[in-house]
Amino acid sequence: QVQLVESGGGLVQPGGSLRLSCAASGINFSFYVMGWYRQAPEKQRELVATITSGGSTNYADSVKGRFTISRDNAKNTVYLQMNSLRPEDTAVYYCNARGFGLGYWGQGTQVTVSS
């Protein structure tokens, strides 16, 4: 079965950094567009960043210049480096894979930015 497993979330102070990881199994990882989404309590899930198989990236305006998405196809893993974190970045962050007309979600990892 397909599994996307996020890790790296936690509590961090404003201005701090975290790196999220998403390890994929059950798919041919290199053929999929990978993405990170986030959902704060009582708010809709929103796109954070995507990366294609060729390495092209796209970011939400709210995270441009602060977050970097990357992928390691040999490790079947996508990363989200988050710098200069703000309280409004607090959310559950979800990994997403899209390809061949299909989409998959991870279970999410909590990121809390608070002093």
Short mmCIF file of N, CA and C in Angstrom, two decimals:
data_model
loop_
_atom_site.label_atom_id
_atom_site.label_comp_id
_atom_site.label_asym_id
_atom_site.label_seq_id
_atom_site.Cartn_x
_atom_site.Cartn_y
_atom_site.Cartn_z
N GLN A 1 0.82 -1.18 0.00
CA GLN A 1 0.00 0.00 0.00
C GLN A 1 0.87 1.25 0.00
N VAL A 2 0.25 2.36 -0.39
CA VAL A 2 0.95 3.63 -0.42
C VAL A 2 1.00 4.21 0.98
N GLN A 3 2.18 4.68 1.37
CA GLN A 3 2.34 5.35 2.65
C GLN A 3 3.19 6.60 2.48
N LEU A 4 2.73 7.69 3.06
CA LEU A 4 3.50 8.92 3.18
C LEU A 4 3.59 9.23 4.66
N VAL A 5 4.79 9.26 5.20
CA VAL A 5 5.00 9.41 6.63
C VAL A 5 5.81 10.66 6.89
N GLU A 6 5.17 11.65 7.52
CA GLU A 6 5.82 12.91 7.85
C GLU A 6 6.53 12.81 9.20
N SER A 7 7.59 13.59 9.35
CA SER A 7 8.29 13.70 10.61
C SER A 7 8.98 15.06 10.68
N GLY A 8 9.41 15.43 11.87
CA GLY A 8 10.17 16.66 12.05
C GLY A 8 9.42 17.81 12.66
N GLY A 9 8.12 17.66 12.87
CA GLY A 9 7.36 18.72 13.49
C GLY A 9 7.69 18.86 14.96
N GLY A 10 7.19 19.94 15.55
CA GLY A 10 7.43 20.18 16.96
C GLY A 10 7.16 21.61 17.34
N LEU A 11 7.62 21.98 18.53
CA LEU A 11 7.46 23.32 19.07
C LEU A 11 8.73 24.12 18.83
N VAL A 12 8.58 25.32 18.29
CA VAL A 12 9.72 26.17 18.00
C VAL A 12 9.35 27.61 18.30
N GLN A 13 10.35 28.40 18.70
CA GLN A 13 10.11 29.82 18.98
C GLN A 13 10.02 30.63 17.69
N PRO A 14 9.31 31.76 17.73
CA PRO A 14 9.30 32.63 16.55
C PRO A 14 10.72 32.98 16.12
N GLY A 15 10.94 32.95 14.81
CA GLY A 15 12.26 33.17 14.26
C GLY A 15 13.10 31.92 14.12
N GLY A 16 12.65 30.82 14.68
CA GLY A 16 13.38 29.59 14.62
C GLY A 16 13.15 28.82 13.34
N SER A 17 13.73 27.62 13.29
CA SER A 17 13.69 26.79 12.09
C SER A 17 13.31 25.36 12.42
N LEU A 18 12.69 24.70 11.45
CA LEU A 18 12.41 23.27 11.50
C LEU A 18 12.58 22.71 10.10
N ARG A 19 12.91 21.43 10.02
CA ARG A 19 12.93 20.73 8.75
C ARG A 19 11.99 19.54 8.83
N LEU A 20 10.98 19.54 7.97
CA LEU A 20 10.05 18.44 7.88
C LEU A 20 10.52 17.45 6.81
N SER A 21 10.26 16.18 7.06
CA SER A 21 10.56 15.12 6.10
C SER A 21 9.31 14.31 5.81
N CYS A 22 9.21 13.81 4.60
CA CYS A 22 8.12 12.92 4.21
C CYS A 22 8.72 11.76 3.44
N ALA A 23 8.64 10.58 4.01
CA ALA A 23 9.15 9.37 3.39
C ALA A 23 8.01 8.62 2.71
N ALA A 24 8.16 8.35 1.42
CA ALA A 24 7.12 7.71 0.62
C ALA A 24 7.47 6.26 0.34
N SER A 25 6.46 5.41 0.32
CA SER A 25 6.61 4.03 -0.09
C SER A 25 5.36 3.60 -0.85
N GLY A 26 5.50 2.59 -1.69
CA GLY A 26 4.37 2.09 -2.45
C GLY A 26 4.10 2.83 -3.74
N ILE A 27 4.92 3.81 -4.08
CA ILE A 27 4.81 4.52 -5.35
C ILE A 27 6.19 4.62 -5.98
N ASN A 28 6.19 4.81 -7.30
CA ASN A 28 7.44 5.12 -7.99
C ASN A 28 7.68 6.61 -7.80
N PHE A 29 8.40 6.94 -6.75
CA PHE A 29 8.48 8.30 -6.23
C PHE A 29 8.90 9.31 -7.28
N SER A 30 9.84 8.96 -8.13
CA SER A 30 10.41 9.92 -9.07
C SER A 30 9.41 10.41 -10.10
N PHE A 31 8.29 9.73 -10.28
CA PHE A 31 7.28 10.12 -11.26
C PHE A 31 6.21 11.05 -10.68
N TYR A 32 6.26 11.36 -9.40
CA TYR A 32 5.20 12.09 -8.73
C TYR A 32 5.61 13.53 -8.42
N VAL A 33 4.63 14.43 -8.55
CA VAL A 33 4.77 15.77 -8.00
C VAL A 33 4.51 15.67 -6.50
N MET A 34 5.42 16.20 -5.71
CA MET A 34 5.30 16.18 -4.26
C MET A 34 4.96 17.57 -3.75
N GLY A 35 4.22 17.60 -2.65
CA GLY A 35 3.84 18.88 -2.10
C GLY A 35 3.67 18.84 -0.60
N TRP A 36 3.68 20.04 -0.01
CA TRP A 36 3.36 20.23 1.39
C TRP A 36 2.15 21.16 1.49
N TYR A 37 1.20 20.78 2.32
CA TYR A 37 0.03 21.57 2.62
C TYR A 37 -0.06 21.74 4.13
N ARG A 38 -0.83 22.71 4.58
CA ARG A 38 -0.99 22.89 6.02
C ARG A 38 -2.44 23.27 6.34
N GLN A 39 -2.85 22.95 7.55
CA GLN A 39 -4.20 23.25 8.00
C GLN A 39 -4.16 23.67 9.46
N ALA A 40 -4.56 24.90 9.71
CA ALA A 40 -4.70 25.41 11.06
C ALA A 40 -6.10 25.09 11.58
N PRO A 41 -6.29 25.09 12.91
CA PRO A 41 -7.61 24.76 13.46
C PRO A 41 -8.71 25.63 12.88
N GLU A 42 -9.79 25.00 12.47
CA GLU A 42 -10.98 25.65 11.92
C GLU A 42 -10.68 26.49 10.68
N LYS A 43 -9.62 26.16 9.97
CA LYS A 43 -9.32 26.79 8.70
C LYS A 43 -9.16 25.73 7.62
N GLN A 44 -9.26 26.15 6.36
CA GLN A 44 -9.13 25.23 5.24
C GLN A 44 -7.67 24.85 5.02
N ARG A 45 -7.47 23.65 4.48
CA ARG A 45 -6.14 23.23 4.12
C ARG A 45 -5.63 24.09 2.95
N GLU A 46 -4.38 24.52 3.03
CA GLU A 46 -3.83 25.38 2.01
C GLU A 46 -2.49 24.86 1.50
N LEU A 47 -2.20 25.17 0.25
CA LEU A 47 -0.93 24.80 -0.36
C LEU A 47 0.20 25.60 0.26
N VAL A 48 1.29 24.92 0.57
CA VAL A 48 2.51 25.56 1.04
C VAL A 48 3.56 25.59 -0.07
N ALA A 49 3.86 24.42 -0.65
CA ALA A 49 4.88 24.33 -1.68
C ALA A 49 4.72 23.03 -2.45
N THR A 50 5.17 23.03 -3.71
CA THR A 50 5.22 21.82 -4.52
C THR A 50 6.56 21.74 -5.22
N ILE A 51 6.91 20.51 -5.61
CA ILE A 51 8.12 20.29 -6.38
C ILE A 51 7.86 19.16 -7.37
N THR A 52 8.21 19.40 -8.65
CA THR A 52 8.01 18.40 -9.68
C THR A 52 9.15 17.40 -9.70
N SER A 53 8.98 16.37 -10.52
CA SER A 53 10.04 15.37 -10.65
C SER A 53 11.33 15.98 -11.18
N GLY A 54 11.22 17.06 -11.97
CA GLY A 54 12.38 17.73 -12.50
C GLY A 54 12.97 18.80 -11.60
N GLY A 55 12.34 19.04 -10.44
CA GLY A 55 12.88 19.98 -9.49
C GLY A 55 12.30 21.37 -9.55
N SER A 56 11.29 21.61 -10.38
CA SER A 56 10.64 22.91 -10.41
C SER A 56 9.79 23.10 -9.16
N THR A 57 9.87 24.28 -8.55
CA THR A 57 9.18 24.53 -7.29
C THR A 57 8.16 25.64 -7.41
N ASN A 58 7.18 25.60 -6.52
CA ASN A 58 6.15 26.61 -6.41
C ASN A 58 5.84 26.81 -4.94
N TYR A 59 5.68 28.08 -4.51
CA TYR A 59 5.45 28.40 -3.12
C TYR A 59 4.26 29.32 -2.95
N ALA A 60 3.56 29.16 -1.84
CA ALA A 60 2.58 30.15 -1.44
C ALA A 60 3.29 31.47 -1.14
N ASP A 61 2.62 32.58 -1.45
CA ASP A 61 3.23 33.88 -1.20
C ASP A 61 3.63 34.06 0.26
N SER A 62 2.88 33.48 1.17
CA SER A 62 3.12 33.67 2.59
C SER A 62 4.42 33.02 3.08
N VAL A 63 4.99 32.10 2.30
CA VAL A 63 6.20 31.41 2.73
C VAL A 63 7.39 31.66 1.83
N LYS A 64 7.21 32.38 0.73
CA LYS A 64 8.32 32.65 -0.18
C LYS A 64 9.45 33.36 0.53
N GLY A 65 10.66 32.89 0.30
CA GLY A 65 11.83 33.47 0.93
C GLY A 65 12.13 32.91 2.30
N ARG A 66 11.22 32.13 2.87
CA ARG A 66 11.42 31.56 4.19
C ARG A 66 11.49 30.03 4.16
N PHE A 67 10.69 29.41 3.29
CA PHE A 67 10.61 27.95 3.21
C PHE A 67 11.26 27.47 1.92
N THR A 68 11.84 26.28 1.96
CA THR A 68 12.43 25.66 0.79
C THR A 68 12.00 24.20 0.71
N ILE A 69 11.40 23.81 -0.40
CA ILE A 69 11.05 22.42 -0.63
C ILE A 69 12.14 21.77 -1.47
N SER A 70 12.46 20.53 -1.16
CA SER A 70 13.44 19.78 -1.92
C SER A 70 13.07 18.31 -1.91
N ARG A 71 13.71 17.54 -2.78
CA ARG A 71 13.43 16.11 -2.81
C ARG A 71 14.71 15.34 -3.08
N ASP A 72 14.75 14.14 -2.55
CA ASP A 72 15.84 13.20 -2.79
C ASP A 72 15.21 11.94 -3.35
N ASN A 73 15.24 11.80 -4.67
CA ASN A 73 14.57 10.67 -5.30
C ASN A 73 15.20 9.34 -4.91
N ALA A 74 16.49 9.32 -4.64
CA ALA A 74 17.14 8.09 -4.22
C ALA A 74 16.65 7.61 -2.87
N LYS A 75 16.18 8.54 -2.03
CA LYS A 75 15.67 8.20 -0.71
C LYS A 75 14.15 8.20 -0.64
N ASN A 76 13.48 8.48 -1.75
CA ASN A 76 12.01 8.57 -1.78
C ASN A 76 11.49 9.52 -0.71
N THR A 77 12.15 10.66 -0.58
CA THR A 77 11.84 11.59 0.50
C THR A 77 11.76 13.01 -0.02
N VAL A 78 10.77 13.75 0.47
CA VAL A 78 10.64 15.17 0.20
C VAL A 78 10.79 15.92 1.52
N TYR A 79 11.41 17.10 1.47
CA TYR A 79 11.71 17.88 2.65
C TYR A 79 11.08 19.27 2.56
N LEU A 80 10.84 19.87 3.70
CA LEU A 80 10.45 21.27 3.77
C LEU A 80 11.29 21.94 4.84
N GLN A 81 12.24 22.75 4.42
CA GLN A 81 13.04 23.54 5.34
C GLN A 81 12.30 24.83 5.64
N MET A 82 12.01 25.07 6.91
CA MET A 82 11.23 26.22 7.33
C MET A 82 12.11 27.11 8.22
N ASN A 83 12.36 28.31 7.76
CA ASN A 83 13.16 29.29 8.49
C ASN A 83 12.30 30.50 8.83
N SER A 84 12.79 31.30 9.76
CA SER A 84 12.11 32.53 10.17
C SER A 84 10.64 32.27 10.47
N LEU A 85 10.39 31.25 11.26
CA LEU A 85 9.02 30.84 11.53
C LEU A 85 8.25 31.89 12.33
N ARG A 86 6.98 31.99 12.02
CA ARG A 86 6.07 32.93 12.64
C ARG A 86 4.93 32.19 13.32
N PRO A 87 4.28 32.79 14.33
CA PRO A 87 3.14 32.12 14.96
C PRO A 87 2.06 31.71 13.96
N GLU A 88 1.84 32.49 12.91
CA GLU A 88 0.83 32.17 11.92
C GLU A 88 1.20 30.96 11.06
N ASP A 89 2.42 30.44 11.18
CA ASP A 89 2.79 29.20 10.53
C ASP A 89 2.31 27.98 11.29
N THR A 90 1.78 28.16 12.49
CA THR A 90 1.29 27.05 13.30
C THR A 90 0.17 26.32 12.58
N ALA A 91 0.33 25.02 12.40
CA ALA A 91 -0.64 24.21 11.67
C ALA A 91 -0.19 22.75 11.69
N VAL A 92 -1.07 21.88 11.25
CA VAL A 92 -0.67 20.52 10.90
C VAL A 92 -0.21 20.54 9.45
N TYR A 93 0.98 20.03 9.21
CA TYR A 93 1.56 20.02 7.87
C TYR A 93 1.43 18.63 7.28
N TYR A 94 0.89 18.56 6.05
CA TYR A 94 0.61 17.31 5.38
C TYR A 94 1.45 17.16 4.12
N CYS A 95 1.97 15.99 3.91
CA CYS A 95 2.67 15.63 2.68
C CYS A 95 1.67 15.11 1.65
N ASN A 96 1.89 15.46 0.39
CA ASN A 96 1.00 15.06 -0.70
C ASN A 96 1.81 14.56 -1.89
N ALA A 97 1.32 13.51 -2.54
CA ALA A 97 1.90 13.00 -3.77
C ALA A 97 0.83 12.95 -4.84
N ARG A 98 1.14 13.43 -6.05
CA ARG A 98 0.20 13.43 -7.17
C ARG A 98 0.88 12.88 -8.41
N GLY A 99 0.18 11.95 -9.08
CA GLY A 99 0.68 11.39 -10.32
C GLY A 99 -0.27 10.37 -10.89
N PHE A 100 -0.28 10.26 -12.21
CA PHE A 100 -1.09 9.27 -12.91
C PHE A 100 -2.57 9.38 -12.54
N GLY A 101 -3.05 10.59 -12.35
CA GLY A 101 -4.44 10.81 -11.99
C GLY A 101 -4.79 10.45 -10.57
N LEU A 102 -3.79 10.20 -9.73
CA LEU A 102 -4.01 9.78 -8.35
C LEU A 102 -3.38 10.77 -7.38
N GLY A 103 -3.87 10.77 -6.15
CA GLY A 103 -3.31 11.60 -5.11
C GLY A 103 -3.32 10.89 -3.78
N TYR A 104 -2.30 11.17 -2.96
CA TYR A 104 -2.15 10.52 -1.66
C TYR A 104 -1.75 11.55 -0.63
N TRP A 105 -2.15 11.29 0.62
CA TRP A 105 -1.86 12.17 1.75
C TRP A 105 -1.18 11.42 2.87
N GLY A 106 -0.28 12.10 3.55
CA GLY A 106 0.26 11.59 4.79
C GLY A 106 -0.65 11.90 5.96
N GLN A 107 -0.23 11.48 7.15
CA GLN A 107 -1.07 11.63 8.34
C GLN A 107 -0.93 13.00 8.99
N GLY A 108 0.09 13.74 8.62
CA GLY A 108 0.31 15.07 9.14
C GLY A 108 1.26 15.10 10.31
N THR A 109 1.93 16.24 10.47
CA THR A 109 2.81 16.48 11.61
C THR A 109 2.57 17.89 12.12
N GLN A 110 2.47 18.04 13.44
CA GLN A 110 2.13 19.32 14.05
C GLN A 110 3.35 20.22 14.13
N VAL A 111 3.18 21.46 13.69
CA VAL A 111 4.18 22.51 13.86
C VAL A 111 3.54 23.62 14.68
N THR A 112 4.16 23.93 15.81
CA THR A 112 3.67 24.99 16.68
C THR A 112 4.77 26.02 16.86
N VAL A 113 4.47 27.27 16.53
CA VAL A 113 5.42 28.37 16.65
C VAL A 113 4.91 29.28 17.75
N SER A 114 5.61 29.30 18.87
CA SER A 114 5.13 30.04 20.04
C SER A 114 6.30 30.37 20.95
N SER A 115 6.21 31.53 21.59
CA SER A 115 7.20 31.93 22.58
C SER A 115 6.80 31.51 23.98
#
